[in-house]
Amino acid sequence: MDTEQSFRDTLTDAANLSGWSLGNSDPESEFIEKIVGDVLKKLHAMSSSQTMKGLFGIDVRVSKAESLLSMESPDVLIVGIRGMAGIGKTTIAQALCNKVHSRFEGIFFANFRKELETGSMADLQRRFLSQLLGQEIMSMGFLSFRDSFTRERLRRKKVFIVLDDVDDLMPLEEWKDLLDGRHSSFGSGSKILITSRDKQVLKNVVDKTYEVEGLNYEEAIQLFSSEALKNCIPTIDQMHLIKKIVRHVQGNPLVLKVLGSSLYGKSIEEWRSALNKLDQDPQIERALRISYDGLDSEQKSIFLDIAHFFNRMKPDESTRILDGLYGRSVIFDISTLIDKCLITTSYTKNSIWLKKHALLKMHDLLQEMAFNIVRAESDFPGERSRLCHPPDVVQVLEENKGTQKIKGISLDWLPRHIHLKSDAFAMMDGLRFISQFLSRRR
């Protein structure tokens, strides 16, 4: 009897589940399309939740940004995400994009600053139109945001746009008409995210701004411990030092990740030494320097080379060149830099596609630290080990200010015409590497 009643209850529960109803006048194709879309949305939500595992505190921050976008509203809204370097602006934008992308007809995500460093505004606009309107745009002539046919097509699509790391007002001017006229530029319910470290960049563009807060005390401890201890339980001494370090870092996820990774497997004395360095200077760059200072001399040199010449290059290509520069295989050194979170790569052994399209990457904060390390070598560019800033390169080459201390020069993104003398490189006896148009080949 109990079995029969249980069976009846189960059937009743199944019958009460909400489902889809096909009306007599509804086309079956549209009915099936709605079901498939709903299933895909649920599957993607499950996948997104798995992607965010290990990103401590990310759920709350994504929800805050999402609430400002009013996803259920038909209004076309622009929301800014603002915060210091390393605080997680890009991570939040990526996680939110992954979470909601199935609700939109078109998705565009671009690191604004990096794309303009390695290409033109026209290239960025073309990619924008190509992704939102279809690949056929690539084979057509130049199309601007002011083109009436282009605007009409955009106006009919519900899109989700992320302009990441916008650090200058001037490039954003090219998008001003499109953004100012957002309600007539994009389909109903479209949403736009802009991330920036600069309040002024966002001030006159966005409807609302989300100021990203650092991780709270518990989140910071969780993140640091996951990197410094992996799955191990901390000792009393370690826990005492973790709490001190977390208070100094003040919730910056990147610093916690880099510092935690650098202390993994280290002795308690090395932990105390790291804390002492933080005590001397609690600023972020000082915390990041701890990982760099723990490298041997050649690893430091390789790190600086990657920052100046190989950032966002394919790992195989950059490793092959570095092997030649150092006269040996640098695979171990590269893996050390990855282990210490000084560089990253999207390569995984289980994915042939990711291996093919992987890039060697370095966070902006770490790259800027590398630039500062080289700038500190001398007040005069010609007496520094590496040159990649175009004005410095032009000055050194045109004025014959080069010295034997220069090991590498990047000729990428120089002015079209520079005036060189025949002996421009004569004094650079230590020069071992010249980069030209590496960025354009990425």
Tab-separated table of C-alpha atoms in Angstrom:
chain	number	residue	atom	x	y	z
A	1	MET	CA	0.000	0.000	0.000
A	2	ASP	CA	2.815	2.379	0.889
A	3	THR	CA	4.459	1.610	-2.448
A	4	GLU	CA	1.251	2.350	-4.344
A	5	GLN	CA	0.744	5.659	-2.512
A	6	SER	CA	4.349	6.629	-3.127
A	7	PHE	CA	3.846	5.909	-6.825
A	8	ARG	CA	0.665	8.020	-6.883
A	9	ASP	CA	2.457	10.920	-5.140
A	10	THR	CA	5.302	10.811	-7.651
A	11	LEU	CA	2.893	10.889	-10.593
A	12	THR	CA	1.058	13.831	-9.022
A	13	ASP	CA	4.338	15.736	-8.555
A	14	ALA	CA	5.308	15.053	-12.176
A	15	ALA	CA	1.911	16.222	-13.427
A	16	ASN	CA	2.220	19.463	-11.451
A	17	LEU	CA	5.555	20.385	-12.974
A	18	SER	CA	5.315	23.468	-15.181
A	19	GLY	CA	5.937	22.840	-18.868
A	20	TRP	CA	5.366	24.102	-22.368
A	21	SER	CA	1.963	24.136	-23.993
A	22	LEU	CA	1.587	23.944	-27.770
A	23	GLY	CA	-1.471	25.834	-28.956
A	24	ASN	CA	-3.364	24.899	-32.086
A	25	SER	CA	-2.262	28.071	-33.877
A	26	ASP	CA	1.408	27.952	-32.785
A	27	PRO	CA	3.970	26.813	-35.412
A	28	GLU	CA	5.808	23.714	-34.169
A	29	SER	CA	9.174	25.102	-35.306
A	30	GLU	CA	8.836	28.144	-33.032
A	31	PHE	CA	7.635	25.929	-30.178
A	32	ILE	CA	10.703	23.670	-30.491
A	33	GLU	CA	13.000	26.691	-30.773
A	34	LYS	CA	11.642	28.064	-27.463
A	35	ILE	CA	12.239	24.737	-25.696
A	36	VAL	CA	15.794	24.437	-27.045
A	37	GLY	CA	16.545	28.027	-26.051
A	38	ASP	CA	15.269	27.448	-22.523
A	39	VAL	CA	17.318	24.261	-22.127
A	40	LEU	CA	20.457	25.956	-23.453
A	41	LYS	CA	19.927	28.840	-21.037
A	42	LYS	CA	19.714	26.443	-18.082
A	43	LEU	CA	22.741	24.426	-19.236
A	44	HIS	CA	24.770	27.579	-19.707
A	45	ALA	CA	23.832	28.828	-16.253
A	46	MET	CA	25.082	25.530	-14.819
A	47	SER	CA	28.304	25.800	-16.834
A	48	SER	CA	28.859	29.396	-15.712
A	49	SER	CA	28.521	28.418	-12.061
A	50	GLN	CA	31.273	25.820	-12.579
A	51	THR	CA	33.490	28.431	-14.289
A	52	MET	CA	33.250	30.734	-11.272
A	53	LYS	CA	34.412	28.068	-8.827
A	54	GLY	CA	37.580	29.157	-7.039
A	55	LEU	CA	36.837	32.844	-7.679
A	56	PHE	CA	36.133	33.785	-4.078
A	57	GLY	CA	33.502	36.478	-3.624
A	58	ILE	CA	32.756	36.640	-7.363
A	59	ASP	CA	29.058	35.692	-7.081
A	60	VAL	CA	28.207	38.710	-4.927
A	61	ARG	CA	30.127	41.111	-7.176
A	62	VAL	CA	28.611	39.738	-10.372
A	63	SER	CA	25.134	40.045	-8.837
A	64	LYS	CA	25.760	43.691	-7.935
A	65	ALA	CA	26.837	44.551	-11.478
A	66	GLU	CA	23.933	42.539	-12.902
A	67	SER	CA	21.401	44.356	-10.735
A	68	LEU	CA	22.623	47.733	-12.025
A	69	LEU	CA	22.059	46.538	-15.595
A	70	SER	CA	18.389	45.691	-14.799
A	71	MET	CA	18.401	42.653	-17.051
A	72	GLU	CA	14.603	42.388	-17.233
A	73	SER	CA	14.182	46.032	-18.228
A	74	PRO	CA	13.722	46.956	-21.917
A	75	ASP	CA	15.923	50.027	-21.351
A	76	VAL	CA	19.320	50.166	-23.030
A	77	LEU	CA	21.661	50.797	-20.105
A	78	ILE	CA	25.375	51.507	-19.757
A	79	VAL	CA	27.023	50.503	-16.482
A	80	GLY	CA	30.594	51.279	-15.503
A	81	ILE	CA	32.763	48.981	-13.400
A	82	ARG	CA	35.478	50.977	-11.681
A	83	GLY	CA	38.326	50.023	-9.378
A	84	MET	CA	42.069	49.886	-8.921
A	85	ALA	CA	44.324	47.629	-10.961
A	86	GLY	CA	44.041	43.985	-9.974
A	87	ILE	CA	40.763	44.426	-8.109
A	88	GLY	CA	38.856	42.123	-10.478
A	89	LYS	CA	37.027	44.406	-12.938
A	90	THR	CA	37.748	42.220	-15.956
A	91	THR	CA	36.990	39.009	-14.050
A	92	ILE	CA	33.587	40.367	-13.010
A	93	ALA	CA	32.804	41.503	-16.561
A	94	GLN	CA	33.811	38.113	-18.012
A	95	ALA	CA	31.829	36.170	-15.422
A	96	LEU	CA	28.730	38.323	-15.993
A	97	CYS	CA	29.074	37.968	-19.754
A	98	ASN	CA	29.270	34.181	-19.407
A	99	LYS	CA	26.255	34.160	-17.129
A	100	VAL	CA	23.857	36.212	-19.255
A	101	HIS	CA	25.047	35.789	-22.835
A	102	SER	CA	22.278	33.336	-23.791
A	103	ARG	CA	19.710	36.129	-23.256
A	104	PHE	CA	21.175	38.222	-26.077
A	105	GLU	CA	21.330	37.993	-29.853
A	106	GLY	CA	24.866	39.336	-30.080
A	107	ILE	CA	27.898	39.529	-27.750
A	108	PHE	CA	30.973	41.743	-28.033
A	109	PHE	CA	33.859	41.732	-25.524
A	110	ALA	CA	37.044	43.731	-26.114
A	111	ASN	CA	40.006	44.828	-24.023
A	112	PHE	CA	39.829	48.374	-25.321
A	113	ARG	CA	43.298	49.561	-24.337
A	114	LYS	CA	45.191	46.479	-25.524
A	115	GLU	CA	43.315	46.312	-28.824
A	116	LEU	CA	44.197	49.921	-29.585
A	117	GLU	CA	47.842	49.295	-28.652
A	118	THR	CA	48.109	46.519	-31.236
A	119	GLY	CA	45.677	47.792	-33.867
A	120	SER	CA	43.666	50.786	-35.023
A	121	MET	CA	40.270	52.103	-34.034
A	122	ALA	CA	39.021	51.102	-37.489
A	123	ASP	CA	40.119	47.499	-36.799
A	124	LEU	CA	38.273	47.494	-33.478
A	125	GLN	CA	35.108	48.945	-35.006
A	126	ARG	CA	35.226	46.402	-37.833
A	127	ARG	CA	35.520	43.522	-35.345
A	128	PHE	CA	32.644	45.029	-33.354
A	129	LEU	CA	30.377	45.141	-36.413
A	130	SER	CA	31.552	41.726	-37.604
A	131	GLN	CA	30.702	40.012	-34.309
A	132	LEU	CA	27.344	41.708	-33.874
A	133	LEU	CA	26.150	41.795	-37.481
A	134	GLY	CA	27.841	38.776	-39.029
A	135	GLN	CA	31.082	37.749	-40.684
A	136	GLU	CA	30.052	39.187	-44.049
A	137	ILE	CA	31.001	42.613	-42.692
A	138	MET	CA	34.660	41.593	-42.964
A	139	SER	CA	34.480	41.424	-46.767
A	140	MET	CA	32.660	44.719	-47.181
A	141	GLY	CA	34.160	48.169	-47.509
A	142	PHE	CA	34.706	50.496	-44.538
A	143	LEU	CA	31.582	50.870	-42.427
A	144	SER	CA	31.372	53.481	-39.702
A	145	PHE	CA	29.022	53.761	-36.772
A	146	ARG	CA	27.436	56.706	-38.606
A	147	ASP	CA	26.425	54.561	-41.577
A	148	SER	CA	22.603	54.553	-41.636
A	149	PHE	CA	22.305	50.951	-42.865
A	150	THR	CA	24.673	49.744	-40.134
A	151	ARG	CA	22.792	51.651	-37.446
A	152	GLU	CA	19.485	50.255	-38.642
A	153	ARG	CA	20.769	46.681	-38.390
A	154	LEU	CA	22.187	47.278	-34.897
A	155	ARG	CA	18.901	48.839	-33.825
A	156	ARG	CA	17.121	45.561	-34.451
A	157	LYS	CA	19.403	43.423	-32.269
A	158	LYS	CA	19.450	42.912	-28.516
A	159	VAL	CA	23.169	42.924	-27.708
A	160	PHE	CA	25.505	42.681	-24.721
A	161	ILE	CA	28.674	44.756	-25.104
A	162	VAL	CA	31.742	44.879	-22.842
A	163	LEU	CA	34.406	47.539	-23.391
A	164	ASP	CA	37.085	46.447	-20.947
A	165	ASP	CA	39.952	48.590	-19.614
A	166	VAL	CA	39.024	51.930	-21.167
A	167	ASP	CA	41.747	54.172	-19.777
A	168	ASP	CA	41.458	57.233	-22.017
A	169	LEU	CA	38.591	59.520	-22.977
A	170	MET	CA	39.890	60.291	-26.465
A	171	PRO	CA	39.420	56.818	-28.053
A	172	LEU	CA	35.956	56.627	-26.497
A	173	GLU	CA	35.003	59.752	-28.453
A	174	GLU	CA	34.855	57.577	-31.579
A	175	TRP	CA	32.023	55.628	-29.909
A	176	LYS	CA	30.300	58.711	-28.481
A	177	ASP	CA	27.451	58.952	-31.006
A	178	LEU	CA	26.699	55.264	-30.646
A	179	LEU	CA	26.731	55.377	-26.834
A	180	ASP	CA	24.985	58.733	-26.419
A	181	GLY	CA	22.200	57.568	-28.695
A	182	ARG	CA	22.084	54.121	-27.115
A	183	HIS	CA	18.272	53.915	-27.102
A	184	SER	CA	18.137	54.348	-30.870
A	185	SER	CA	21.439	52.555	-31.558
A	186	PHE	CA	20.653	49.103	-30.147
A	187	GLY	CA	17.671	46.820	-29.743
A	188	SER	CA	15.391	46.960	-26.722
A	189	GLY	CA	16.970	45.452	-23.600
A	190	SER	CA	20.570	45.776	-24.826
A	191	LYS	CA	23.186	46.266	-22.105
A	192	ILE	CA	26.687	47.778	-22.138
A	193	LEU	CA	29.493	47.369	-19.593
A	194	ILE	CA	32.551	49.635	-19.501
A	195	THR	CA	35.416	48.896	-17.094
A	196	SER	CA	38.003	51.499	-16.195
A	197	ARG	CA	40.407	52.619	-13.498
A	198	ASP	CA	39.596	56.242	-14.332
A	199	LYS	CA	36.491	57.828	-12.870
A	200	GLN	CA	36.539	60.610	-15.464
A	201	VAL	CA	36.359	58.136	-18.341
A	202	LEU	CA	33.075	56.787	-17.002
A	203	LYS	CA	31.624	59.988	-15.626
A	204	ASN	CA	29.867	61.333	-18.719
A	205	VAL	CA	29.151	58.004	-20.442
A	206	VAL	CA	27.506	55.566	-18.037
A	207	ASP	CA	24.088	55.536	-16.388
A	208	LYS	CA	25.380	53.894	-13.208
A	209	THR	CA	28.765	52.887	-11.824
A	210	TYR	CA	29.718	49.881	-9.727
A	211	GLU	CA	32.744	50.630	-7.536
A	212	VAL	CA	34.389	47.251	-7.043
A	213	GLU	CA	35.291	46.643	-3.448
A	214	GLY	CA	38.235	44.503	-2.426
A	215	LEU	CA	37.680	41.031	-1.037
A	216	ASN	CA	36.466	41.024	2.539
A	217	TYR	CA	38.618	39.522	5.272
A	218	GLU	CA	37.232	35.985	4.995
A	219	GLU	CA	37.296	35.960	1.191
A	220	ALA	CA	40.870	37.234	1.179
A	221	ILE	CA	41.976	34.526	3.605
A	222	GLN	CA	40.276	31.869	1.456
A	223	LEU	CA	41.936	33.082	-1.748
A	224	PHE	CA	45.388	33.488	-0.226
A	225	SER	CA	45.198	30.103	1.520
A	226	SER	CA	44.077	28.360	-1.683
A	227	GLU	CA	47.202	29.643	-3.451
A	228	ALA	CA	49.733	29.389	-0.608
A	229	LEU	CA	48.575	26.103	0.924
A	230	LYS	CA	46.516	24.435	-1.830
A	231	ASN	CA	44.521	21.770	0.101
A	232	CYS	CA	46.672	21.732	3.234
A	233	ILE	CA	45.456	22.877	6.650
A	234	PRO	CA	47.500	25.857	7.907
A	235	THR	CA	49.635	25.594	11.006
A	236	ILE	CA	49.084	28.063	13.844
A	237	ASP	CA	52.150	30.047	12.727
A	238	GLN	CA	50.999	30.095	9.097
A	239	MET	CA	47.505	31.217	10.045
A	240	HIS	CA	48.948	34.022	12.140
A	241	LEU	CA	51.037	35.234	9.181
A	242	ILE	CA	48.149	34.784	6.702
A	243	LYS	CA	46.010	37.144	8.774
A	244	LYS	CA	48.796	39.738	8.871
A	245	ILE	CA	49.452	39.504	5.121
A	246	VAL	CA	45.736	39.746	4.284
A	247	ARG	CA	45.425	42.919	6.363
A	248	HIS	CA	48.345	44.490	4.466
A	249	VAL	CA	47.134	43.550	0.982
A	250	GLN	CA	43.668	44.998	1.675
A	251	GLY	CA	41.615	42.662	-0.484
A	252	ASN	CA	43.293	43.009	-3.881
A	253	PRO	CA	42.678	39.617	-5.564
A	254	LEU	CA	45.625	39.804	-7.948
A	255	VAL	CA	48.097	40.612	-5.169
A	256	LEU	CA	46.688	37.854	-2.967
A	257	LYS	CA	46.954	35.342	-5.810
A	258	VAL	CA	50.500	36.306	-6.811
A	259	LEU	CA	51.796	36.563	-3.263
A	260	GLY	CA	50.103	33.344	-2.181
A	261	SER	CA	51.554	31.429	-5.132
A	262	SER	CA	55.029	32.766	-4.408
A	263	LEU	CA	54.905	31.390	-0.841
A	264	TYR	CA	53.596	27.920	-1.743
A	265	GLY	CA	55.975	25.286	-0.378
A	266	LYS	CA	58.142	27.897	1.385
A	267	SER	CA	59.327	27.697	4.976
A	268	ILE	CA	57.757	29.728	7.758
A	269	GLU	CA	60.953	31.819	7.857
A	270	GLU	CA	60.423	32.758	4.200
A	271	TRP	CA	56.834	33.675	4.998
A	272	ARG	CA	58.067	35.966	7.771
A	273	SER	CA	60.608	37.510	5.408
A	274	ALA	CA	57.844	38.214	2.887
A	275	LEU	CA	55.763	39.835	5.627
A	276	ASN	CA	58.707	42.019	6.614
A	277	LYS	CA	58.899	43.326	3.056
A	278	LEU	CA	55.227	44.157	3.196
A	279	ASP	CA	55.780	45.939	6.497
A	280	GLN	CA	58.371	48.169	4.841
A	281	ASP	CA	56.048	49.162	2.000
A	282	PRO	CA	52.441	47.926	1.883
A	283	GLN	CA	51.801	49.252	-1.633
A	284	ILE	CA	50.657	46.823	-4.295
A	285	GLU	CA	53.768	46.977	-6.448
A	286	ARG	CA	55.859	46.134	-3.392
A	287	ALA	CA	53.738	43.055	-2.782
A	288	LEU	CA	54.048	42.022	-6.408
A	289	ARG	CA	57.814	42.487	-6.270
A	290	ILE	CA	58.096	39.682	-3.724
A	291	SER	CA	57.417	37.054	-6.394
A	292	TYR	CA	59.833	38.744	-8.777
A	293	ASP	CA	62.550	39.003	-6.106
A	294	GLY	CA	62.270	35.256	-5.515
A	295	LEU	CA	63.400	34.489	-9.082
A	296	ASP	CA	66.980	33.746	-10.037
A	297	SER	CA	68.810	36.283	-12.224
A	298	GLU	CA	67.974	34.628	-15.554
A	299	GLN	CA	64.326	34.136	-14.616
A	300	LYS	CA	64.133	37.833	-13.748
A	301	SER	CA	65.640	38.634	-17.133
A	302	ILE	CA	63.153	36.343	-18.930
A	303	PHE	CA	60.259	37.943	-17.027
A	304	LEU	CA	61.394	41.406	-18.145
A	305	ASP	CA	61.825	40.183	-21.736
A	306	ILE	CA	58.270	38.809	-21.791
A	307	ALA	CA	56.868	42.037	-20.354
A	308	HIS	CA	58.646	44.183	-22.945
A	309	PHE	CA	58.587	42.014	-26.060
A	310	PHE	CA	56.535	38.805	-25.795
A	311	ASN	CA	53.340	39.632	-23.933
A	312	ARG	CA	50.308	38.150	-25.752
A	313	MET	CA	52.437	36.058	-28.086
A	314	LYS	CA	51.976	32.350	-28.710
A	315	PRO	CA	53.927	30.335	-26.091
A	316	ASP	CA	55.703	28.163	-28.670
A	317	GLU	CA	56.873	31.183	-30.660
A	318	SER	CA	58.075	33.193	-27.677
A	319	THR	CA	59.760	30.160	-26.097
A	320	ARG	CA	61.614	29.380	-29.345
A	321	ILE	CA	63.012	32.930	-29.503
A	322	LEU	CA	63.919	32.959	-25.805
A	323	ASP	CA	65.690	29.587	-26.209
A	324	GLY	CA	67.921	31.251	-28.814
A	325	LEU	CA	68.554	34.331	-26.686
A	326	TYR	CA	69.602	32.330	-23.614
A	327	GLY	CA	71.336	29.486	-25.452
A	328	ARG	CA	69.271	26.827	-23.717
A	329	SER	CA	65.718	25.647	-23.181
A	330	VAL	CA	63.717	28.074	-21.035
A	331	ILE	CA	60.650	25.837	-20.610
A	332	PHE	CA	61.398	25.343	-16.905
A	333	ASP	CA	61.772	29.088	-16.378
A	334	ILE	CA	58.502	29.779	-18.194
A	335	SER	CA	56.720	27.183	-16.054
A	336	THR	CA	58.204	28.818	-12.932
A	337	LEU	CA	56.807	32.189	-13.981
A	338	ILE	CA	53.419	30.558	-14.584
A	339	ASP	CA	53.523	28.794	-11.213
A	340	LYS	CA	54.226	32.105	-9.498
A	341	CYS	CA	51.308	33.736	-11.373
A	342	LEU	CA	53.670	36.212	-13.002
A	343	ILE	CA	52.446	35.103	-16.421
A	344	THR	CA	49.513	32.989	-17.590
A	345	THR	CA	48.601	30.931	-20.618
A	346	SER	CA	45.297	29.458	-21.744
A	347	TYR	CA	47.022	26.216	-22.764
A	348	THR	CA	45.744	22.981	-21.236
A	349	LYS	CA	46.890	19.466	-22.069
A	350	ASN	CA	43.317	18.328	-22.662
A	351	SER	CA	42.450	20.871	-25.340
A	352	ILE	CA	44.016	20.892	-28.794
A	353	TRP	CA	42.024	24.043	-29.688
A	354	LEU	CA	43.307	25.936	-26.645
A	355	LYS	CA	46.848	24.807	-27.338
A	356	LYS	CA	46.611	26.121	-30.896
A	357	HIS	CA	45.166	29.483	-29.873
A	358	ALA	CA	46.938	29.965	-26.526
A	359	LEU	CA	48.697	33.213	-25.748
A	360	LEU	CA	51.355	34.020	-23.191
A	361	LYS	CA	49.823	36.773	-21.079
A	362	MET	CA	50.851	39.098	-18.271
A	363	HIS	CA	48.514	41.168	-16.132
A	364	ASP	CA	48.732	44.941	-16.688
A	365	LEU	CA	49.841	45.493	-13.092
A	366	LEU	CA	52.715	43.052	-13.435
A	367	GLN	CA	53.747	44.449	-16.806
A	368	GLU	CA	53.794	47.968	-15.387
A	369	MET	CA	55.947	46.694	-12.535
A	370	ALA	CA	58.394	45.288	-15.102
A	371	PHE	CA	58.469	48.615	-16.948
A	372	ASN	CA	59.210	50.404	-13.664
A	373	ILE	CA	62.043	47.982	-12.872
A	374	VAL	CA	63.734	48.797	-16.189
A	375	ARG	CA	63.020	52.536	-15.907
A	376	ALA	CA	64.745	52.496	-12.524
A	377	GLU	CA	67.974	51.325	-14.177
A	378	SER	CA	68.691	54.855	-15.392
A	379	ASP	CA	67.129	58.253	-15.969
A	380	PHE	CA	68.452	58.041	-19.546
A	381	PRO	CA	66.671	55.587	-21.904
A	382	GLY	CA	69.917	54.809	-23.712
A	383	GLU	CA	71.354	53.326	-20.529
A	384	ARG	CA	68.470	50.958	-19.833
A	385	SER	CA	68.480	47.250	-20.696
A	386	ARG	CA	65.230	47.216	-22.689
A	387	LEU	CA	63.397	49.772	-24.801
A	388	CYS	CA	59.805	49.420	-25.989
A	389	HIS	CA	58.208	52.817	-25.327
A	390	PRO	CA	58.124	54.529	-28.776
A	391	PRO	CA	59.280	58.026	-27.624
A	392	ASP	CA	62.275	56.478	-25.825
A	393	VAL	CA	63.168	54.340	-28.852
A	394	VAL	CA	62.926	57.327	-31.220
A	395	GLN	CA	65.063	59.504	-28.931
A	396	VAL	CA	67.793	56.883	-28.584
A	397	LEU	CA	67.938	56.035	-32.305
A	398	GLU	CA	67.668	59.548	-33.738
A	399	GLU	CA	70.107	61.110	-31.265
A	400	ASN	CA	72.561	58.187	-31.217
A	401	LYS	CA	72.138	57.850	-27.452
A	402	GLY	CA	72.391	54.050	-27.396
A	403	THR	CA	74.929	52.286	-25.141
A	404	GLN	CA	76.195	48.758	-24.581
A	405	LYS	CA	73.666	48.360	-21.751
A	406	ILE	CA	70.782	47.991	-24.209
A	407	LYS	CA	69.900	44.296	-24.656
A	408	GLY	CA	66.637	44.574	-26.575
A	409	ILE	CA	64.627	47.106	-28.571
A	410	SER	CA	61.060	46.964	-29.844
A	411	LEU	CA	60.453	48.779	-33.117
A	412	ASP	CA	56.713	48.115	-32.951
A	413	TRP	CA	54.389	51.099	-33.352
A	414	LEU	CA	57.077	53.646	-34.141
A	415	PRO	CA	56.157	56.717	-36.220
A	416	ARG	CA	56.079	56.029	-39.947
A	417	HIS	CA	59.235	58.114	-40.527
A	418	ILE	CA	62.211	58.427	-38.210
A	419	HIS	CA	65.601	59.852	-39.161
A	420	LEU	CA	68.470	57.477	-38.490
A	421	LYS	CA	72.168	57.910	-39.064
A	422	SER	CA	74.260	55.061	-40.404
A	423	ASP	CA	75.835	54.467	-36.984
A	424	ALA	CA	72.596	54.550	-34.946
A	425	PHE	CA	73.368	51.103	-33.494
A	426	ALA	CA	77.144	51.446	-33.368
A	427	MET	CA	77.436	51.827	-29.594
A	428	MET	CA	74.984	49.038	-28.745
A	429	ASP	CA	77.502	46.229	-28.297
A	430	GLY	CA	75.191	44.392	-25.895
A	431	LEU	CA	72.167	44.393	-28.241
A	432	ARG	CA	70.900	40.847	-28.720
A	433	PHE	CA	67.301	41.284	-29.801
A	434	ILE	CA	65.255	43.587	-32.036
A	435	SER	CA	61.478	43.116	-32.119
A	436	GLN	CA	59.637	44.323	-35.196
A	437	PHE	CA	55.916	43.994	-35.818
A	438	LEU	CA	55.551	41.147	-33.315
A	439	SER	CA	52.360	42.707	-32.045
A	440	ARG	CA	50.820	42.772	-35.502
A	441	ARG	CA	51.365	39.044	-35.956
A	442	ARG	CA	49.556	38.032	-32.798
